[in-house]
Coordinates of C-alpha atoms and ligand atoms in Angstrom, one line a residue:
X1 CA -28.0 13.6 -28.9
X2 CA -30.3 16.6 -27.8
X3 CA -28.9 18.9 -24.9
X4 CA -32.7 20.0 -25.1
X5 CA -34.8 18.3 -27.2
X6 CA -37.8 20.1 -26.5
X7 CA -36.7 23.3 -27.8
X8 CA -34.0 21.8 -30.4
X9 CA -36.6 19.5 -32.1
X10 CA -39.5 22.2 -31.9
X11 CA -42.4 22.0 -34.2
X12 CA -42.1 25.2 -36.6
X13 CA -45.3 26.4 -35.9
X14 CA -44.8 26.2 -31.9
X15 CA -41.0 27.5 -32.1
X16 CA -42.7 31.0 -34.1
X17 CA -45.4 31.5 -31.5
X18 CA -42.9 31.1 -28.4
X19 CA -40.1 33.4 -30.7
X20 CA -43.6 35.8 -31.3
X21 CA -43.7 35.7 -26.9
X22 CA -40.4 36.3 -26.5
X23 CA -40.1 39.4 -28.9
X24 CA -43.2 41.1 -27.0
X25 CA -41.3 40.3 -23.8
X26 CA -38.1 41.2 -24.8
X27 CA -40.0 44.9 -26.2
X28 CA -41.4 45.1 -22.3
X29 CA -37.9 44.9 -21.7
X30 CA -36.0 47.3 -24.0
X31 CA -38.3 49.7 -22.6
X32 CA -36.4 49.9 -19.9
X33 CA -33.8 51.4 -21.8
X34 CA -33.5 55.2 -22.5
X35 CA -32.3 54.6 -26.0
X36 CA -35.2 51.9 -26.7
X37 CA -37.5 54.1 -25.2
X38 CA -37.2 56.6 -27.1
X39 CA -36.6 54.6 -30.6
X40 CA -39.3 52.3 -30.1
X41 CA -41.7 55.8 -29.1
X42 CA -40.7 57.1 -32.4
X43 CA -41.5 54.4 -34.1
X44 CA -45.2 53.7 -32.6
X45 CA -44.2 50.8 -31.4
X46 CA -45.3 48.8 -28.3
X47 CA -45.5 44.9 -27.2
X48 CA -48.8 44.9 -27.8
X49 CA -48.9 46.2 -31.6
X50 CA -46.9 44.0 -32.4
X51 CA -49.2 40.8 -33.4
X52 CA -47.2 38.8 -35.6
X53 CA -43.3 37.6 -36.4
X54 CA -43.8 39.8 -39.9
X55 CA -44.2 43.1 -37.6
X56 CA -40.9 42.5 -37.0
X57 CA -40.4 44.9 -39.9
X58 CA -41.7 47.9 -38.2
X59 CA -39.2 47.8 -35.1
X60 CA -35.6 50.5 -35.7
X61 CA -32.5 48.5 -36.7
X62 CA -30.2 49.0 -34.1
X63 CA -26.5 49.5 -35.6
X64 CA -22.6 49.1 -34.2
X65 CA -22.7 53.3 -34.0
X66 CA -26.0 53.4 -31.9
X67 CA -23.8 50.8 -29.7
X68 CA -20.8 52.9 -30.0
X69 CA -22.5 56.3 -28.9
X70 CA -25.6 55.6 -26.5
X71 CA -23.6 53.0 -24.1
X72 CA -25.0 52.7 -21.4
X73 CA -27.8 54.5 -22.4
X74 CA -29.0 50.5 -23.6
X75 CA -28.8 48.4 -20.2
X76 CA -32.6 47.7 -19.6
X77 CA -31.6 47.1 -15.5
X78 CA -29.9 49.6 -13.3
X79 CA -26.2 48.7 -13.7
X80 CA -26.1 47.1 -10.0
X81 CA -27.4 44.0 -11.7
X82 CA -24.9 43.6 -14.0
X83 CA -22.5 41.0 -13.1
X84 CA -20.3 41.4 -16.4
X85 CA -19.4 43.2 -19.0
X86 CA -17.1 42.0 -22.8
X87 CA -16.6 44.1 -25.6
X88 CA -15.7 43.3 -29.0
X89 CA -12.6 42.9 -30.8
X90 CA -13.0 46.1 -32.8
X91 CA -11.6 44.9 -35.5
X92 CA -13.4 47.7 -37.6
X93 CA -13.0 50.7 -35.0
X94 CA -13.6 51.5 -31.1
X95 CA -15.1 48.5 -29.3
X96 CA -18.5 48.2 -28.1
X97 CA -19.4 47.4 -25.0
X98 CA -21.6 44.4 -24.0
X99 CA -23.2 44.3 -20.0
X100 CA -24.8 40.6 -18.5
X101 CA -26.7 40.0 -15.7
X102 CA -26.7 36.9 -14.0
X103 CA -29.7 35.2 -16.0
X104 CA -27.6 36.2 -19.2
X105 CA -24.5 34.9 -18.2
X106 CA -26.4 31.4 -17.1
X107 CA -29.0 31.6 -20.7
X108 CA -25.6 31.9 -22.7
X109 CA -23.8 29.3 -20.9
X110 CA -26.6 26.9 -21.7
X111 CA -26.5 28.1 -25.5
X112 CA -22.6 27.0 -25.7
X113 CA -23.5 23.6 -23.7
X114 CA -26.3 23.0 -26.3
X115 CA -24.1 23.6 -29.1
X116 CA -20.8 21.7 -28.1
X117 CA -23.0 19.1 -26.7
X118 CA -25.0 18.6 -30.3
X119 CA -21.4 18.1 -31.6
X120 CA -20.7 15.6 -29.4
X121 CA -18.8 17.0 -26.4
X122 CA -19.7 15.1 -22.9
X123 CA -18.7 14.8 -19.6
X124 CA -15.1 13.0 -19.5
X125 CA -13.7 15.2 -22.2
X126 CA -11.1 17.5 -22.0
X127 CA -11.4 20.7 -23.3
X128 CA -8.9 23.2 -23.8
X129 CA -10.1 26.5 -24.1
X130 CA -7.7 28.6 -26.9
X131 CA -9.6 31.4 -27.5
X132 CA -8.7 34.4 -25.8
X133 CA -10.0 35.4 -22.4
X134 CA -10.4 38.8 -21.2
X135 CA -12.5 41.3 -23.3
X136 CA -13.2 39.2 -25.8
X137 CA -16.6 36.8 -25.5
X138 CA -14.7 34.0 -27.2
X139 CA -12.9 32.3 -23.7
X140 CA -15.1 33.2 -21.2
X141 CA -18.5 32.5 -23.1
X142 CA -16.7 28.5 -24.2
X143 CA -15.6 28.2 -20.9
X144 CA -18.7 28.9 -18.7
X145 CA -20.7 26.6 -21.5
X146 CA -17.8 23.5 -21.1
X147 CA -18.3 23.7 -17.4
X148 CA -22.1 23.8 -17.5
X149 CA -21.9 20.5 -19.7
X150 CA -19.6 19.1 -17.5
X151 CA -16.4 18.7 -19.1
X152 CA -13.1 19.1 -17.6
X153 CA -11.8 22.9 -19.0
X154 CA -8.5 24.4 -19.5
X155 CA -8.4 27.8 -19.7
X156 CA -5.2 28.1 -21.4
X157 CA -6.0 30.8 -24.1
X158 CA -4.1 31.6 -26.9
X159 CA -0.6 31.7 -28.1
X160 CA 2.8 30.1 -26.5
X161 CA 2.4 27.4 -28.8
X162 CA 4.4 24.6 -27.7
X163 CA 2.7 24.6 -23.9
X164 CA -0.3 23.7 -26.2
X165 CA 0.7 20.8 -27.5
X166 CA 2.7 19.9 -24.0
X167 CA -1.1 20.4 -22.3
X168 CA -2.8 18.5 -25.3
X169 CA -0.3 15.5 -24.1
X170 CA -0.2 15.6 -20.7
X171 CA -4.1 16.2 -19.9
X172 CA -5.0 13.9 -23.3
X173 CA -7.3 16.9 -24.6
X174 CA -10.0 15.5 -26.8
X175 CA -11.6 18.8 -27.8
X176 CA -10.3 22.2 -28.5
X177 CA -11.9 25.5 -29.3
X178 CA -9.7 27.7 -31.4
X179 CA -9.5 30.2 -34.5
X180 CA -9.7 28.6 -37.7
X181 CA -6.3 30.6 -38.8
X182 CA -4.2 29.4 -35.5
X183 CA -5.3 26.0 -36.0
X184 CA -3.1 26.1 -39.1
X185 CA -0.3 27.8 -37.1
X186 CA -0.1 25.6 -34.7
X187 CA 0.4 22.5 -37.5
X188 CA 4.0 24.0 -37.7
X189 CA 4.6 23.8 -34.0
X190 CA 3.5 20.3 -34.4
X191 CA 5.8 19.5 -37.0
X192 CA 9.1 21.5 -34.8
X193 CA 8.8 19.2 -32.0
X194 CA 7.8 15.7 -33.7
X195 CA 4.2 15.5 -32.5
X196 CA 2.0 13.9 -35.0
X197 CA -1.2 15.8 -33.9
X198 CA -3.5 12.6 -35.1
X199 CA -1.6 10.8 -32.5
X200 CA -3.2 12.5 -29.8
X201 CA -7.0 11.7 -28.3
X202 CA -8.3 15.2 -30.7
X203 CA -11.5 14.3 -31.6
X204 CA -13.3 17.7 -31.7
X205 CA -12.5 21.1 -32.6
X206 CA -14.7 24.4 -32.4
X207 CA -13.7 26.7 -35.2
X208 CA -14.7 30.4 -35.4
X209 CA -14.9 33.6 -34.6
X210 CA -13.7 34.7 -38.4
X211 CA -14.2 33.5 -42.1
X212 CA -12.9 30.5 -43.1
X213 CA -13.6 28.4 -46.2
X214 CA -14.8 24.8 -46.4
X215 CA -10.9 24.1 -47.6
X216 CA -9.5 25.4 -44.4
X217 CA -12.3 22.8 -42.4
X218 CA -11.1 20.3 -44.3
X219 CA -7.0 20.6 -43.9
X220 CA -8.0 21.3 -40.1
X221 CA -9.6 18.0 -40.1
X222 CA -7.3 16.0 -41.9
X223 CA -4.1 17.1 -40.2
X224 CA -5.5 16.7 -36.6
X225 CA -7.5 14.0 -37.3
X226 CA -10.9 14.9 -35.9
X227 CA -14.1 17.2 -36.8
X228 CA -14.3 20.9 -36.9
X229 CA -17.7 22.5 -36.1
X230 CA -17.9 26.1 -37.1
X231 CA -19.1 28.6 -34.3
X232 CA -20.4 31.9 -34.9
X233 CA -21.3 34.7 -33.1
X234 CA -21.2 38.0 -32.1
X235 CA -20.4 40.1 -28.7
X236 CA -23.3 42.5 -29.8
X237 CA -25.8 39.3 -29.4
X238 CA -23.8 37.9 -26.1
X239 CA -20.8 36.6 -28.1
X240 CA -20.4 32.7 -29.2
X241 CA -23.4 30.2 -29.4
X242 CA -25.5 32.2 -31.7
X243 CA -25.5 29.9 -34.5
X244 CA -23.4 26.2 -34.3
X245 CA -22.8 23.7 -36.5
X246 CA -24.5 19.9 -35.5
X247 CA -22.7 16.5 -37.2
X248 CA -24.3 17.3 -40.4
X249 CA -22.2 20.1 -41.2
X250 CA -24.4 21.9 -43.6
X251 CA -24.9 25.1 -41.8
X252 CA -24.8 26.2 -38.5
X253 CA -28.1 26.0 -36.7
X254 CA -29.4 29.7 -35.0
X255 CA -31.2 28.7 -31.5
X256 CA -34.1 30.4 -33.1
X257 CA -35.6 30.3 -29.3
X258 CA -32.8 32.7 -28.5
X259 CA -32.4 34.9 -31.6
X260 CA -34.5 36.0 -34.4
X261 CA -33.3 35.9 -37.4
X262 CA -33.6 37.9 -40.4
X263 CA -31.2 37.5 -44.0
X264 CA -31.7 40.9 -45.7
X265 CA -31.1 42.3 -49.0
X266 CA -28.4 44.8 -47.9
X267 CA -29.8 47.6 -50.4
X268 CA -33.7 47.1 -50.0
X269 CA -33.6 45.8 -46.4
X270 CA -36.5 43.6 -47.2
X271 CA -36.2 40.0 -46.2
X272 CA -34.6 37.2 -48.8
X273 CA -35.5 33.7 -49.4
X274 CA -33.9 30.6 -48.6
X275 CA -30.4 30.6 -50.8
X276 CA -29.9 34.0 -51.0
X277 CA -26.9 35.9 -49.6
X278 CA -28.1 38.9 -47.6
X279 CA -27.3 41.0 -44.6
X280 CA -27.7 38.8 -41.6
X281 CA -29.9 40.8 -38.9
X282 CA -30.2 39.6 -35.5
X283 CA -33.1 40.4 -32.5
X284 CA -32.1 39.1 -29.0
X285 CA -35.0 37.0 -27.8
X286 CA -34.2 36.4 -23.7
X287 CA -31.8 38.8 -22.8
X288 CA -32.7 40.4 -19.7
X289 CA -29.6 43.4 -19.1
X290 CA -29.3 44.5 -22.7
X291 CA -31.4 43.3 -25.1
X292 CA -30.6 44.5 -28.3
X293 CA -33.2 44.6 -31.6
X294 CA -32.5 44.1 -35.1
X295 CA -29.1 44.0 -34.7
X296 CA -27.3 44.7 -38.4
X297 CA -24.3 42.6 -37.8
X298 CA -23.1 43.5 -41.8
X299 CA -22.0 39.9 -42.0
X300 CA -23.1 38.3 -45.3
X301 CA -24.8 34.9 -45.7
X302 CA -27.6 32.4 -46.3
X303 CA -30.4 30.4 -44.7
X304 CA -29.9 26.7 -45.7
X305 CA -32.8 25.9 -48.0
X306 CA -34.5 22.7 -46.5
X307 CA -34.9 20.7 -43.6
X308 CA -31.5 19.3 -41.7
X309 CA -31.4 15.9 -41.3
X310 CA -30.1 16.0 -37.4
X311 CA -34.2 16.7 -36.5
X312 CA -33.0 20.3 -35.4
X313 CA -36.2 22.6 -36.2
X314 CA -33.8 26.2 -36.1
X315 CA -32.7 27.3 -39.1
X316 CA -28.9 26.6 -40.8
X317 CA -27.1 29.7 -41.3
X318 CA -24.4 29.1 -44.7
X319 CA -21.2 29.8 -43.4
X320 CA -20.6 33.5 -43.4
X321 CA -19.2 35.0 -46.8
X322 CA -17.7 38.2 -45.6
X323 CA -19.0 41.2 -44.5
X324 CA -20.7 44.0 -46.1
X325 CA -17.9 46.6 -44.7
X326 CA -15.0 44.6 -45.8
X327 CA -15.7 44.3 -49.6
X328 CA -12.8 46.0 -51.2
X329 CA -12.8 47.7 -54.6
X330 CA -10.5 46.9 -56.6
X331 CA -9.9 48.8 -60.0
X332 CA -13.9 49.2 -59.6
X333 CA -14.3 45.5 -59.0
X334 CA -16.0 44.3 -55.3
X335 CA -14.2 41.7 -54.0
X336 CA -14.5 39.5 -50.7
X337 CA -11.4 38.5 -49.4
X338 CA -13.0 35.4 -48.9
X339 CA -13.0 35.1 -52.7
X340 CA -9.4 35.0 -52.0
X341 CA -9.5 32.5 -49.7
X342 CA -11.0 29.9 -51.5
X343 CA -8.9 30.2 -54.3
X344 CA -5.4 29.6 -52.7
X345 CA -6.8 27.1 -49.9
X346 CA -7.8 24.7 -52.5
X347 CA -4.5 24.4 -53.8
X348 CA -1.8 22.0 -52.9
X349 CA 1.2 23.9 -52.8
X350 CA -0.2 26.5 -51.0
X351 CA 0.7 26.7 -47.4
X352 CA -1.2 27.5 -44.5
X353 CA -0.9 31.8 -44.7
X354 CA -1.3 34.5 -47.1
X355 CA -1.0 38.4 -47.2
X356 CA -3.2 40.5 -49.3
X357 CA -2.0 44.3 -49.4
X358 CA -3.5 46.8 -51.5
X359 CA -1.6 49.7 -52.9
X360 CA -1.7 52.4 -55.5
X361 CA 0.6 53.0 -58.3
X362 CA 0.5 55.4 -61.3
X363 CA -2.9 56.1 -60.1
X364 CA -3.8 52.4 -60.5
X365 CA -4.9 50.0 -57.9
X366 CA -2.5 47.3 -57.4
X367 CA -3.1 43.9 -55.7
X368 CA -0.5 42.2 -54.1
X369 CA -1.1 38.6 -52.7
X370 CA 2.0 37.4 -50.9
X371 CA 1.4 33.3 -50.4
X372 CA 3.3 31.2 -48.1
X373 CA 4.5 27.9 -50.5
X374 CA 4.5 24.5 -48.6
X375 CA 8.6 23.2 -48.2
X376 CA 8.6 21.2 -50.7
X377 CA 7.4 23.3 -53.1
X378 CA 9.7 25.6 -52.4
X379 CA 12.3 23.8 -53.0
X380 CA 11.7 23.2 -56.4
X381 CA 13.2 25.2 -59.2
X382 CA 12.9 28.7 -60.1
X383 CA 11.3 27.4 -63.4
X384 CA 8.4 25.0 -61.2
X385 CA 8.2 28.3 -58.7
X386 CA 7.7 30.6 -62.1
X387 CA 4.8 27.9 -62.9
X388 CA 3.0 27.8 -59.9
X389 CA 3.2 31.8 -59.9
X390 CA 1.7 31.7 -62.9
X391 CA -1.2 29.3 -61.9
X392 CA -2.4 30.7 -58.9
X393 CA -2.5 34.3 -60.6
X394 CA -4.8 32.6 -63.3
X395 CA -6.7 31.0 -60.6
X396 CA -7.2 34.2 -58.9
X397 CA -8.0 36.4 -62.0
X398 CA -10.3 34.1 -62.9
X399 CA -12.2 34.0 -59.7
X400 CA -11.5 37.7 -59.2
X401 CA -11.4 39.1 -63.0
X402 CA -8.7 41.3 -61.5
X403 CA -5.4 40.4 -62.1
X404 CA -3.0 40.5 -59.3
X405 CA 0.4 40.5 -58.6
X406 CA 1.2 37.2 -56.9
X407 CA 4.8 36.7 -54.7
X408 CA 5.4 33.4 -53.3
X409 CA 7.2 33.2 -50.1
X410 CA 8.7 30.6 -47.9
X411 CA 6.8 28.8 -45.4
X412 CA 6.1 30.5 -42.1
X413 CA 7.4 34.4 -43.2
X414 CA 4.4 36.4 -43.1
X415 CA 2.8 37.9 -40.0
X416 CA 0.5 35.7 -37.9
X417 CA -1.9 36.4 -35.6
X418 CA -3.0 34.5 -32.2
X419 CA -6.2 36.7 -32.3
X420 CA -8.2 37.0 -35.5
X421 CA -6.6 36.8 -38.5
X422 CA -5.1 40.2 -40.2
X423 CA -5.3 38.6 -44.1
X424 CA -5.8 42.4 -45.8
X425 CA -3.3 45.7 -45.7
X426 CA -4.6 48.7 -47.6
X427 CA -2.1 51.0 -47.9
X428 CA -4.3 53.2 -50.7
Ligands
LIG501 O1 -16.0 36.7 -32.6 C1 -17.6 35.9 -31.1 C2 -17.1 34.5 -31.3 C3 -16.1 34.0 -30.4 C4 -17.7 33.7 -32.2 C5 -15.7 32.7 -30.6 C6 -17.3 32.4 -32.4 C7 -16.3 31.9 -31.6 P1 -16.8 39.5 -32.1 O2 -15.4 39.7 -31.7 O3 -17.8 40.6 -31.7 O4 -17.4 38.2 -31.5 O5 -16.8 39.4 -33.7 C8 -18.0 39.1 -34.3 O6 -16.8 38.0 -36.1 O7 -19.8 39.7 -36.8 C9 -18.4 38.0 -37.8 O8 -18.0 39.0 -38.7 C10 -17.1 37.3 -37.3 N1 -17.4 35.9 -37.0 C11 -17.7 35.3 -35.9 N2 -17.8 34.0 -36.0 C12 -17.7 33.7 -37.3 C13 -17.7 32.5 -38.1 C14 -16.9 36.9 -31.8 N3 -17.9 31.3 -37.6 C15 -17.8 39.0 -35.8 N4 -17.5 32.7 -39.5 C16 -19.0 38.6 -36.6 C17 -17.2 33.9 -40.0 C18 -17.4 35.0 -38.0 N5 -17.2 35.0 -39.3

């Protein structure tokens, strides 16, 4: 059940003082860095002032633009001992640009076996790998961690959908890694060539990389037949295997022996309690080439209050709400688009895609949410078509106390993505 128990099932008390050793080592470390240097200076800070977990508080937060501008300015180890380098998607702006030494690649490797291995993933399955490879940490960091664990790996990537489901049948692939939104998608490619997925040996998928809502878990489940673990992570903190789900599902597990975490109140900065929504805040605790410090990753969520019932010691991260840079205001109303989400994934009729574009007209903010209707919905009269307009506006102003203009369209119209998801157009 445990890839590692002795650091999985870690007493509290024992897990603080070795994340208390790690954060002075990983400060003897950052050192090495002219950025942290110079920071950490500023700040008065040194391993050796630093006593307890609370002095976290005193150490510079670290932010995408410091990333961004200083480069290489972070590595803590002349470049020659770099072995790799990812960047992120930039899904908000330039990409950032992430360097691993050979310890790091092996220490994040481990992190992904740990976490697909608490899910249930062993030697003898097959894995196909459809996350993309290349810049982004979400191929190579799976497929190092599958192969560490020992099961057999396709690196396929994404996209050319029908070789998926021809590779899912020919190798009998009994896991998958793969973006929540694409794992709808590829249900129609299913349903084009005849292939019940539930028919195949799928018995595990590893979902993330972007916001998703318990509702899109659950339709993944059903209509593959298996269980979807949520995966997050970012490239800033190595990539995935920064916080996974175990068979509970109720939150995804940080490896606190990695990664200290901090949920902030994204006004104050001071830290929350258990159940409250704040800005997750993340602290690198054994990486050797970049290490980077109170990380603000701007993503929004939770600590699970309570103990998890798998006998993992680390934290549950709630699943991640939306990020503090992608609220929109609407007509002065904040909005997550995940608020959208949730709202047309728990209905029925809804389809498997949506469009949300924002525009302005006679000076007034206008939302548009263009929803894909399932077929047979669709076919239905104008009158049932007028009806279900009407409900899912409700639904939405309700949730959103904005109303919006809704447009239902026919199945598999609007854009789609292999990558992350692209759910919101502002054209104010
Ligand atoms: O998305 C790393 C990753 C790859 C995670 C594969 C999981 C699986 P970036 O491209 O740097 O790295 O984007 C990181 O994506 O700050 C979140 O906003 C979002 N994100 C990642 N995982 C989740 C998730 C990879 N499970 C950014 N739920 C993060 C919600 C997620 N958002």
């Amino acid at each position: 059940m445990y890839w590692d128990k002795t650091h999985e099932t870690m007493d509290r008390a024992d897990l603080e003082l070795l994340q208390l050793a790690r954060l002075r080592e990983t400060l003897q470390v950052a050192l090495n860095s002219p950025f942290y240097r110079e920071r950490l200076q500023q700040a008065g800070v040194t391993p050796e002032n630093i006593s307890s977990l609370e002095d976290i508080s005193r150490i510079p937060f670290t932010t995408k633009d410091d990333l961004r501008s200083q480069g290489q300015a972070l590595l803590a180890r002349p470049l020659a001992d770099m072995v790799r380098l990812h960047a992120s998607s930039g899904t908000t702006g330039q990409a950032t640009v992430i360097y691993y030494t050979r310890e790091d690649i092996a220490t994040w490797a481990e992190l992904l076996a740990r976490s697909m291995y608490m899910t249930g993933l062993r030697p003898g399955d097959v894995f196909q790998n459809m996350m993309g490879y290349g810049l982004f940490t979400g191929g190579l960091g799976f497929h190092y961690g599958a192969e560490c664990l020992g099961a057999l790996t396709i690196p396929v990537g994404p996209g050319n959908s029908q070789r998926q489901v021809q590779l899912m049948q020919q190798f009998g692939t009994t896991a998958v890694h793969i973006i929540p939104s694409y794992a709808l998608y590829l249900l129609t490619t299913f349903a084009h060539m005849g292939v019940d997925p539930r028919s195949l040996p799928l018995r595990l998928a590893f979902v993330g990389a972007e916001p998703h809502t318990e509702d899109v878990r659950r339709r993944i489940e059903e209509a593959y037949g298996l269980k979807a673990y949520n995966s997050y992570g970012l490239s800033e903190l190595n990539g995935p295997g920064v916080a996974f789900e175990c068979p509970e599902q109720k939150g995804m597990h940080v490896w606190e022996d990695h990664f200290l975490l901090e949920v902030l109140d994204p006004q104050t900065l001071k830290p929350l309690p258990p159940g409250e929504v704040g800005e997750v805040v993340l602290t690198n605790l054994s990486r050797q080439g970049m290490p980077v410090l109170r990380y603000r990753t701007r993503d929004l969520a939770a600590v699970e209050p309570g103990d998890c019932a798998c006998g993992r010691s680390h934290r549950r991260l709630s699943r991640i709400q939306g990020r503090s840079d992608d609220m929109l205001i609407i007509k002065g109303v904040n909005i997550f688009p995940m608020q959208i989400e949730q709202v047309l994934m728990a209905m029925p009729e809804v389809e498997t895609n949506y469009l949300v574009e924002l525009k302005r007209e006679n000076f007034n903010d206008l939302m548009l949410v263009k929803v894909e209707v399932r077929e047979g919905f669709f076919k239905e009269d104008l009158r049932h078509l007028h009806a279900l307009q009407k409900k899912i506006t409700a639904a939405l102003k309700s949730e959103l106390l904005v109303t919006p203009k809704v447009e239902l369209v026919e199945p598999q119209t609007l854009p789609r993505s292999e990558g992350k998801a692209l759910r919101i157009v502002d054209l104010r």
